[in-house]
Amino acid sequence: MSVEDLERRVRLLCTDELGVVRVAEAAGRSKIDDLAFAKRWGDADRSRRVVRCRAGEDGDGAGDALGGQGTCAAAGWLALGRNDGTAEVIDTATGGDVGGGALDIGGVPVGVQVFGPGAGREGARLVTVTDAGEAAVYDAACDAARDDGSLASRLAPLRVVQEWSPAAKWKACDAALVARASPRARLLAVGGKGQGNDLKVYDVETRKVWYKAKPPPENWLGYRAPPYVSAMEFVPGNDGKCVLVGTGERRVRLYDARADKRAVMDLEVGETTVTALALNAQGTFAFVGNAKGQLQTVDLRERKVFAKFKGVQGSVRSIAPHPDGEPLVAVAGLDRYLRVYHTETRKCLGSAFMKQALSGCAWDVRGPETEFAAAAAEAA
């Protein structure tokens, strides 16, 4: 087989309400319509169900020799937050622990993110927030796998070589529902119910409030709905200065720390609680999913609902754009299906029945990229 005949596999990871990580694969980018369940990792235990998952991110967003941010060494990690109050980081290729072990974070996680070396750090960083509003930052030394001269070993994911140690802990709010760390783990945004505002953003190093949003104005009846933030994402390309928020009142709000403490955009999207948000790599479009299974696109430049996706039947729990900027987005929810859509045509390119209600999804780009590079070197 020649190098021209090779094609990178498509691989996605899903988490479910039984605590199992499930893998879906397709033979290549042109064969996504054959996407199917491939294997599972872990034992079923509802008490340890996965409530949050997030693909690893590079510490400085620089990527590596493979040429893309999605293929950075830390992209071989998947951070998991479980209902029993633990967090862990697994290898996206094998499902095994990357080192550091399971970490007791003292409550049900509403945000779990892991970052590789970068931004002045030589080790890995894990950021967690619990439903009680307790924020914590953990650091651990990490090292690349031993290089035996082969391409596969050179591109192997990083390994954590010590247990996670707390670097900072603080009370971020009283009752959190969602939390997100900005790229390079510089800022931490939290939101929930009964906070008096939609959003607080903390400087991770100083643990002080960096930005605090004002509540939305009263409506024509003089009523101000109490804050109910159900989804949140930082907008790419703004150094953490813009945050997109979804609420239980089917509102999507954009906050810009450079402009005002009130939302610069406030749209009604869908018919019920916003359950998942994601943005494209350019930060120009947002994908919004809700508890009714509606999936829509919001144009952040025009500040209006742009288009709708069809096919999702149950509550949307996770939306994952392709980390290398390809026009693909994966969607997982309670209807037990994992779907991949083309973001421009909004066509469903492929779907896989994953057997259980899903709580999250993420792309594994580095694993197939590593396999392709090794196969290409052998075929050359």
Short mmCIF file of C-alpha atoms in Angstrom, two decimals:
data_model
loop_
_atom_site.label_atom_id
_atom_site.label_comp_id
_atom_site.label_asym_id
_atom_site.label_seq_id
_atom_site.Cartn_x
_atom_site.Cartn_y
_atom_site.Cartn_z
CA MET A 1 0.00 0.00 0.00
CA SER A 2 1.32 3.45 -0.94
CA VAL A 3 1.26 6.53 1.24
CA GLU A 4 -1.40 8.04 -1.04
CA ASP A 5 -3.76 5.15 -0.25
CA LEU A 6 -3.59 5.70 3.50
CA GLU A 7 -6.29 7.59 5.34
CA ARG A 8 -6.49 8.72 8.95
CA ARG A 9 -9.09 6.92 11.03
CA VAL A 10 -11.86 8.87 12.73
CA ARG A 11 -12.11 8.10 16.44
CA LEU A 12 -14.39 9.58 19.10
CA LEU A 13 -14.71 8.85 22.80
CA CYS A 14 -18.02 8.98 24.68
CA THR A 15 -18.83 8.80 28.37
CA ASP A 16 -22.08 7.42 29.72
CA GLU A 17 -24.23 7.29 32.83
CA LEU A 18 -22.79 3.91 33.85
CA GLY A 19 -19.26 5.27 34.19
CA VAL A 20 -18.01 3.56 31.03
CA VAL A 21 -15.94 5.18 28.29
CA ARG A 22 -17.09 4.07 24.84
CA VAL A 23 -15.16 4.33 21.58
CA ALA A 24 -16.65 4.91 18.12
CA GLU A 25 -14.56 4.61 14.96
CA ALA A 26 -14.77 5.02 11.20
CA ALA A 27 -12.19 3.93 8.64
CA GLY A 28 -11.52 7.46 7.43
CA ARG A 29 -12.75 11.00 6.89
CA SER A 30 -14.57 9.94 3.72
CA LYS A 31 -16.16 6.98 5.51
CA ILE A 32 -17.79 8.70 8.49
CA ASP A 33 -21.12 7.25 7.38
CA ASP A 34 -19.73 3.90 8.62
CA LEU A 35 -19.15 5.28 12.14
CA ALA A 36 -19.86 2.51 14.65
CA PHE A 37 -19.33 1.47 18.26
CA ALA A 38 -15.91 -0.20 18.52
CA LYS A 39 -15.10 -0.96 22.17
CA ARG A 40 -15.58 0.11 25.77
CA TRP A 41 -13.31 0.79 28.72
CA GLY A 42 -14.17 0.34 32.39
CA ASP A 43 -16.80 -1.46 34.44
CA ALA A 44 -20.42 -0.38 34.71
CA ASP A 45 -21.12 1.35 38.02
CA ARG A 46 -23.86 3.95 38.13
CA SER A 47 -22.48 5.46 41.34
CA ARG A 48 -19.33 6.37 39.36
CA ARG A 49 -21.09 7.71 36.30
CA VAL A 50 -19.15 10.30 34.32
CA VAL A 51 -20.75 13.73 34.66
CA ARG A 52 -18.00 15.77 32.95
CA CYS A 53 -15.38 14.96 30.32
CA ARG A 54 -12.95 17.17 28.41
CA ALA A 55 -10.11 16.46 26.00
CA GLY A 56 -6.66 17.51 27.19
CA GLU A 57 -5.33 20.88 26.05
CA ASP A 58 -1.81 22.09 25.39
CA GLY A 59 -0.46 24.43 28.07
CA ASP A 60 0.30 27.21 25.59
CA GLY A 61 -1.80 26.18 22.59
CA ALA A 62 1.27 25.75 20.41
CA GLY A 63 0.65 22.18 19.26
CA ASP A 64 3.64 20.04 18.31
CA ALA A 65 5.56 18.58 15.39
CA LEU A 66 2.42 16.96 14.00
CA GLY A 67 1.31 20.41 12.95
CA GLY A 68 -1.98 21.02 14.72
CA GLN A 69 -3.23 22.09 18.12
CA GLY A 70 -5.48 19.05 18.29
CA THR A 71 -2.46 16.79 17.94
CA CYS A 72 -0.45 18.24 20.81
CA ALA A 73 0.86 15.68 23.29
CA ALA A 74 -1.75 16.64 25.90
CA ALA A 75 -4.49 15.90 23.35
CA GLY A 76 -3.75 12.25 24.09
CA TRP A 77 -5.47 12.82 27.46
CA LEU A 78 -9.12 12.83 28.48
CA ALA A 79 -10.14 14.36 31.83
CA LEU A 80 -13.08 12.66 33.54
CA GLY A 81 -15.19 13.90 36.44
CA ARG A 82 -17.29 11.25 38.18
CA ASN A 83 -20.40 11.45 40.33
CA ASP A 84 -18.59 9.92 43.32
CA GLY A 85 -16.47 13.08 43.64
CA THR A 86 -13.35 11.89 41.85
CA ALA A 87 -11.45 13.13 38.83
CA GLU A 88 -8.97 11.25 36.67
CA VAL A 89 -7.07 11.57 33.40
CA ILE A 90 -6.96 8.68 30.95
CA ASP A 91 -5.03 7.88 27.76
CA THR A 92 -7.27 8.31 24.71
CA ALA A 93 -5.51 5.45 22.91
CA THR A 94 -5.78 2.77 25.59
CA GLY A 95 -8.22 4.03 28.21
CA GLY A 96 -5.58 3.53 30.90
CA ASP A 97 -4.52 6.01 33.53
CA VAL A 98 -1.84 8.42 32.30
CA GLY A 99 -0.47 8.65 35.85
CA GLY A 100 -1.41 10.61 38.91
CA GLY A 101 -4.27 8.27 39.81
CA ALA A 102 -7.87 9.11 40.72
CA LEU A 103 -8.19 12.32 42.68
CA ASP A 104 -10.82 12.98 45.39
CA ILE A 105 -12.04 16.54 44.76
CA GLY A 106 -14.60 16.60 47.58
CA GLY A 107 -17.83 16.92 45.61
CA VAL A 108 -19.64 16.27 42.35
CA PRO A 109 -17.60 17.94 39.59
CA VAL A 110 -19.20 20.61 37.39
CA GLY A 111 -15.94 21.37 35.59
CA VAL A 112 -12.82 19.27 34.94
CA GLN A 113 -10.01 20.28 32.56
CA VAL A 114 -6.43 19.12 32.12
CA PHE A 115 -3.57 21.04 30.51
CA GLY A 116 -0.15 19.91 29.39
CA PRO A 117 3.13 21.78 29.94
CA GLY A 118 3.27 25.40 28.79
CA ALA A 119 2.60 28.97 29.90
CA GLY A 120 5.68 28.84 32.11
CA ARG A 121 4.84 25.41 33.59
CA GLU A 122 6.93 22.30 33.07
CA GLY A 123 4.25 19.91 34.35
CA ALA A 124 0.58 19.17 33.88
CA ARG A 125 -2.27 21.11 35.46
CA LEU A 126 -5.73 19.86 36.43
CA VAL A 127 -8.51 22.38 37.17
CA THR A 128 -11.68 21.24 38.97
CA VAL A 129 -14.83 22.86 40.38
CA THR A 130 -17.45 21.06 42.47
CA ASP A 131 -21.19 21.64 42.75
CA ALA A 132 -20.55 23.36 46.09
CA GLY A 133 -18.47 25.99 44.28
CA GLU A 134 -15.10 24.72 45.54
CA ALA A 135 -12.43 25.45 42.92
CA ALA A 136 -9.05 23.73 42.95
CA VAL A 137 -5.91 23.62 40.84
CA TYR A 138 -3.62 20.57 40.92
CA ASP A 139 -0.15 20.25 39.42
CA ALA A 140 1.97 17.20 38.62
CA ALA A 141 5.29 16.61 36.91
CA CYS A 142 5.06 14.84 33.57
CA ASP A 143 7.50 13.30 31.14
CA ALA A 144 7.31 12.03 27.59
CA ALA A 145 7.38 8.31 26.97
CA ARG A 146 10.82 6.82 26.44
CA ASP A 147 12.07 7.50 22.89
CA ASP A 148 13.38 4.27 21.36
CA GLY A 149 13.97 5.90 17.99
CA SER A 150 10.63 4.95 16.47
CA LEU A 151 8.10 7.47 15.27
CA ALA A 152 5.40 5.93 17.45
CA SER A 153 7.44 6.44 20.62
CA ARG A 154 8.33 10.01 19.63
CA LEU A 155 4.66 10.87 19.21
CA ALA A 156 3.44 9.01 22.31
CA PRO A 157 1.38 11.07 24.78
CA LEU A 158 2.93 12.55 27.89
CA ARG A 159 2.94 10.58 31.13
CA VAL A 160 2.26 12.02 34.57
CA VAL A 161 5.08 10.80 36.81
CA GLN A 162 3.82 11.86 40.24
CA GLU A 163 0.54 12.22 42.12
CA TRP A 164 -1.55 15.34 41.67
CA SER A 165 -0.68 17.91 44.35
CA PRO A 166 -2.93 20.89 45.20
CA ALA A 167 -1.53 24.22 44.02
CA ALA A 168 -4.53 26.37 44.98
CA LYS A 169 -8.03 26.01 46.45
CA TRP A 170 -10.72 28.62 47.00
CA LYS A 171 -14.47 29.15 47.25
CA ALA A 172 -15.63 30.38 43.85
CA CYS A 173 -19.39 30.49 44.53
CA ASP A 174 -22.09 28.88 46.67
CA ALA A 175 -23.77 26.56 44.19
CA ALA A 176 -22.12 25.95 40.83
CA LEU A 177 -23.68 24.19 37.84
CA VAL A 178 -20.94 24.73 35.28
CA ALA A 179 -17.32 25.93 35.15
CA ARG A 180 -14.72 26.44 32.44
CA ALA A 181 -11.02 27.29 32.43
CA SER A 182 -9.66 29.50 29.67
CA PRO A 183 -6.83 28.41 27.35
CA ARG A 184 -3.53 28.05 29.25
CA ALA A 185 -5.60 27.78 32.48
CA ARG A 186 -5.19 31.50 33.18
CA LEU A 187 -8.83 32.28 34.03
CA LEU A 188 -11.68 30.28 35.54
CA ALA A 189 -15.34 31.09 34.85
CA VAL A 190 -18.14 29.74 37.07
CA GLY A 191 -21.91 29.99 36.99
CA GLY A 192 -24.91 28.41 38.67
CA LYS A 193 -28.09 29.24 40.53
CA GLY A 194 -28.73 31.91 43.15
CA GLN A 195 -25.46 33.80 42.64
CA GLY A 196 -26.99 37.20 41.91
CA ASN A 197 -25.33 37.20 38.49
CA ASP A 198 -24.68 34.89 35.57
CA LEU A 199 -20.94 34.87 35.65
CA LYS A 200 -17.82 35.27 37.74
CA VAL A 201 -14.35 34.97 36.24
CA TYR A 202 -11.35 34.39 38.51
CA ASP A 203 -7.65 34.86 37.92
CA VAL A 204 -6.29 31.39 38.67
CA GLU A 205 -2.93 32.62 39.98
CA THR A 206 -4.29 35.24 42.40
CA ARG A 207 -7.67 33.53 43.03
CA LYS A 208 -9.33 36.95 42.88
CA VAL A 209 -12.38 37.97 40.87
CA TRP A 210 -11.19 39.25 37.49
CA TYR A 211 -14.65 39.95 36.04
CA LYS A 212 -18.13 39.90 37.55
CA ALA A 213 -21.16 40.27 35.35
CA LYS A 214 -24.14 42.38 36.28
CA PRO A 215 -27.54 40.65 36.28
CA PRO A 216 -29.72 41.17 33.20
CA PRO A 217 -32.16 44.12 33.37
CA GLU A 218 -35.76 43.72 34.48
CA ASN A 219 -38.34 42.88 31.85
CA TRP A 220 -41.36 45.02 30.99
CA LEU A 221 -43.21 43.59 34.00
CA GLY A 222 -40.44 44.69 36.34
CA TYR A 223 -39.39 41.06 36.90
CA ARG A 224 -35.77 39.91 36.85
CA ALA A 225 -35.35 36.16 36.45
CA PRO A 226 -32.92 34.70 39.01
CA PRO A 227 -29.64 33.55 37.45
CA TYR A 228 -29.67 29.98 36.18
CA VAL A 229 -26.52 29.25 34.19
CA SER A 230 -26.54 25.76 32.65
CA ALA A 231 -23.73 25.94 30.05
CA MET A 232 -20.63 28.04 29.46
CA GLU A 233 -17.65 28.38 27.10
CA PHE A 234 -14.82 30.84 26.52
CA VAL A 235 -14.83 32.34 23.03
CA PRO A 236 -11.60 31.44 21.18
CA GLY A 237 -9.21 34.16 20.10
CA ASN A 238 -10.02 36.71 22.80
CA ASP A 239 -7.53 35.72 25.50
CA GLY A 240 -10.38 34.82 27.82
CA LYS A 241 -12.09 38.22 27.57
CA CYS A 242 -15.33 36.87 26.03
CA VAL A 243 -17.53 34.22 27.62
CA LEU A 244 -20.67 32.65 26.16
CA VAL A 245 -23.34 31.59 28.65
CA GLY A 246 -26.45 29.42 28.24
CA THR A 247 -29.26 29.57 30.79
CA GLY A 248 -32.23 27.62 32.06
CA GLU A 249 -34.51 30.27 30.56
CA ARG A 250 -33.39 29.34 27.00
CA ARG A 251 -31.20 32.43 26.76
CA VAL A 252 -27.73 32.61 25.25
CA ARG A 253 -25.69 35.59 26.45
CA LEU A 254 -22.30 36.87 25.39
CA TYR A 255 -20.22 38.74 27.96
CA ASP A 256 -17.24 40.85 26.88
CA ALA A 257 -14.95 42.07 29.66
CA ARG A 258 -13.64 44.79 27.35
CA ALA A 259 -17.08 46.32 26.78
CA ASP A 260 -19.40 46.16 29.78
CA LYS A 261 -20.46 44.12 32.76
CA ARG A 262 -23.82 43.43 31.14
CA ALA A 263 -24.22 41.00 28.28
CA VAL A 264 -23.43 42.46 24.85
CA MET A 265 -25.70 39.81 23.28
CA ASP A 266 -28.85 38.26 24.73
CA LEU A 267 -30.79 35.87 22.49
CA GLU A 268 -33.63 33.43 22.97
CA VAL A 269 -32.51 30.12 21.47
CA GLY A 270 -34.69 27.03 21.34
CA GLU A 271 -37.62 26.14 23.56
CA THR A 272 -36.08 24.97 26.84
CA THR A 273 -32.94 24.82 29.02
CA VAL A 274 -29.63 25.17 27.20
CA THR A 275 -27.63 22.06 28.12
CA ALA A 276 -24.52 22.30 25.93
CA LEU A 277 -22.47 24.97 24.18
CA ALA A 278 -19.48 24.87 21.85
CA LEU A 279 -17.77 27.25 19.43
CA ASN A 280 -15.90 26.89 16.17
CA ALA A 281 -12.15 27.47 16.13
CA GLN A 282 -12.55 31.05 14.89
CA GLY A 283 -15.04 31.98 17.60
CA THR A 284 -17.56 33.22 15.03
CA PHE A 285 -20.29 30.59 15.45
CA ALA A 286 -21.71 28.89 18.53
CA PHE A 287 -23.45 25.52 18.58
CA VAL A 288 -26.28 25.43 21.10
CA GLY A 289 -28.02 22.26 22.30
CA ASN A 290 -30.93 22.01 24.73
CA ALA A 291 -32.90 19.55 26.82
CA LYS A 292 -35.45 19.01 24.05
CA GLY A 293 -32.89 17.76 21.54
CA GLN A 294 -32.76 20.97 19.51
CA LEU A 295 -29.37 21.84 18.06
CA GLN A 296 -28.88 25.30 16.56
CA THR A 297 -26.12 27.61 15.35
CA VAL A 298 -25.77 31.20 16.56
CA ASP A 299 -23.81 33.71 14.49
CA LEU A 300 -21.84 35.73 17.06
CA ARG A 301 -20.96 38.43 14.50
CA GLU A 302 -24.54 39.08 13.40
CA ARG A 303 -25.82 38.08 16.86
CA LYS A 304 -28.72 36.00 15.66
CA VAL A 305 -29.78 32.37 15.34
CA PHE A 306 -28.34 31.21 12.07
CA ALA A 307 -29.42 27.63 11.38
CA LYS A 308 -30.76 24.37 12.82
CA PHE A 309 -29.47 20.81 12.75
CA LYS A 310 -31.86 17.89 12.38
CA GLY A 311 -31.76 14.36 13.74
CA VAL A 312 -31.13 14.64 17.49
CA GLN A 313 -33.97 13.04 19.45
CA GLY A 314 -32.99 13.37 23.13
CA SER A 315 -31.48 15.98 25.42
CA VAL A 316 -28.10 17.18 24.11
CA ARG A 317 -25.41 16.63 26.74
CA SER A 318 -22.19 17.39 24.86
CA ILE A 319 -21.06 19.15 21.68
CA ALA A 320 -17.46 18.72 20.47
CA PRO A 321 -16.14 20.64 17.45
CA HIS A 322 -13.17 19.06 15.68
CA PRO A 323 -10.03 20.28 17.52
CA ASP A 324 -8.06 20.89 14.33
CA GLY A 325 -10.65 23.24 12.88
CA GLU A 326 -12.20 20.85 10.35
CA PRO A 327 -15.88 21.64 9.62
CA LEU A 328 -17.08 18.77 11.82
CA VAL A 329 -18.93 18.70 15.12
CA ALA A 330 -19.82 15.68 17.27
CA VAL A 331 -23.00 15.60 19.34
CA ALA A 332 -23.93 13.20 22.14
CA GLY A 333 -27.04 12.99 24.29
CA LEU A 334 -29.65 10.93 26.03
CA ASP A 335 -30.94 9.27 22.84
CA ARG A 336 -27.84 7.02 23.00
CA TYR A 337 -26.55 8.11 19.61
CA LEU A 338 -23.29 9.80 18.75
CA ARG A 339 -23.66 11.94 15.63
CA VAL A 340 -21.15 13.80 13.46
CA TYR A 341 -22.36 16.81 11.48
CA HIS A 342 -20.78 18.98 8.80
CA THR A 343 -20.90 22.48 10.26
CA GLU A 344 -21.40 24.22 6.89
CA THR A 345 -24.00 21.99 5.25
CA ARG A 346 -25.46 20.86 8.61
CA LYS A 347 -25.76 17.37 7.15
CA CYS A 348 -25.39 14.39 9.50
CA LEU A 349 -22.38 12.57 8.06
CA GLY A 350 -22.59 9.57 10.36
CA SER A 351 -24.08 8.23 13.57
CA ALA A 352 -23.36 5.36 15.93
CA PHE A 353 -25.65 3.71 18.46
CA MET A 354 -23.61 3.66 21.69
CA LYS A 355 -26.02 1.50 23.76
CA GLN A 356 -26.32 3.83 26.78
CA ALA A 357 -27.42 7.39 27.49
CA LEU A 358 -24.36 9.54 26.88
CA SER A 359 -23.02 12.30 29.13
CA GLY A 360 -20.09 13.56 27.04
CA CYS A 361 -18.01 13.17 23.89
CA ALA A 362 -14.56 14.14 22.64
CA TRP A 363 -12.43 13.65 19.53
CA ASP A 364 -9.30 11.53 19.66
CA VAL A 365 -7.15 13.17 16.99
CA ARG A 366 -3.69 12.33 18.24
CA GLY A 367 -4.19 8.56 18.31
CA PRO A 368 -5.22 8.20 14.65
CA GLU A 369 -2.61 10.79 13.64
CA THR A 370 0.10 8.77 15.36
CA GLU A 371 -1.12 5.56 13.70
CA PHE A 372 -1.17 7.29 10.30
CA ALA A 373 2.36 8.67 10.72
CA ALA A 374 3.70 5.26 11.70
CA ALA A 375 1.92 3.55 8.78
CA ALA A 376 3.12 6.22 6.36
CA ALA A 377 6.71 5.77 7.52
CA GLU A 378 6.42 2.01 7.02
CA ALA A 379 4.85 2.38 3.56
CA ALA A 380 7.37 4.97 2.35
#
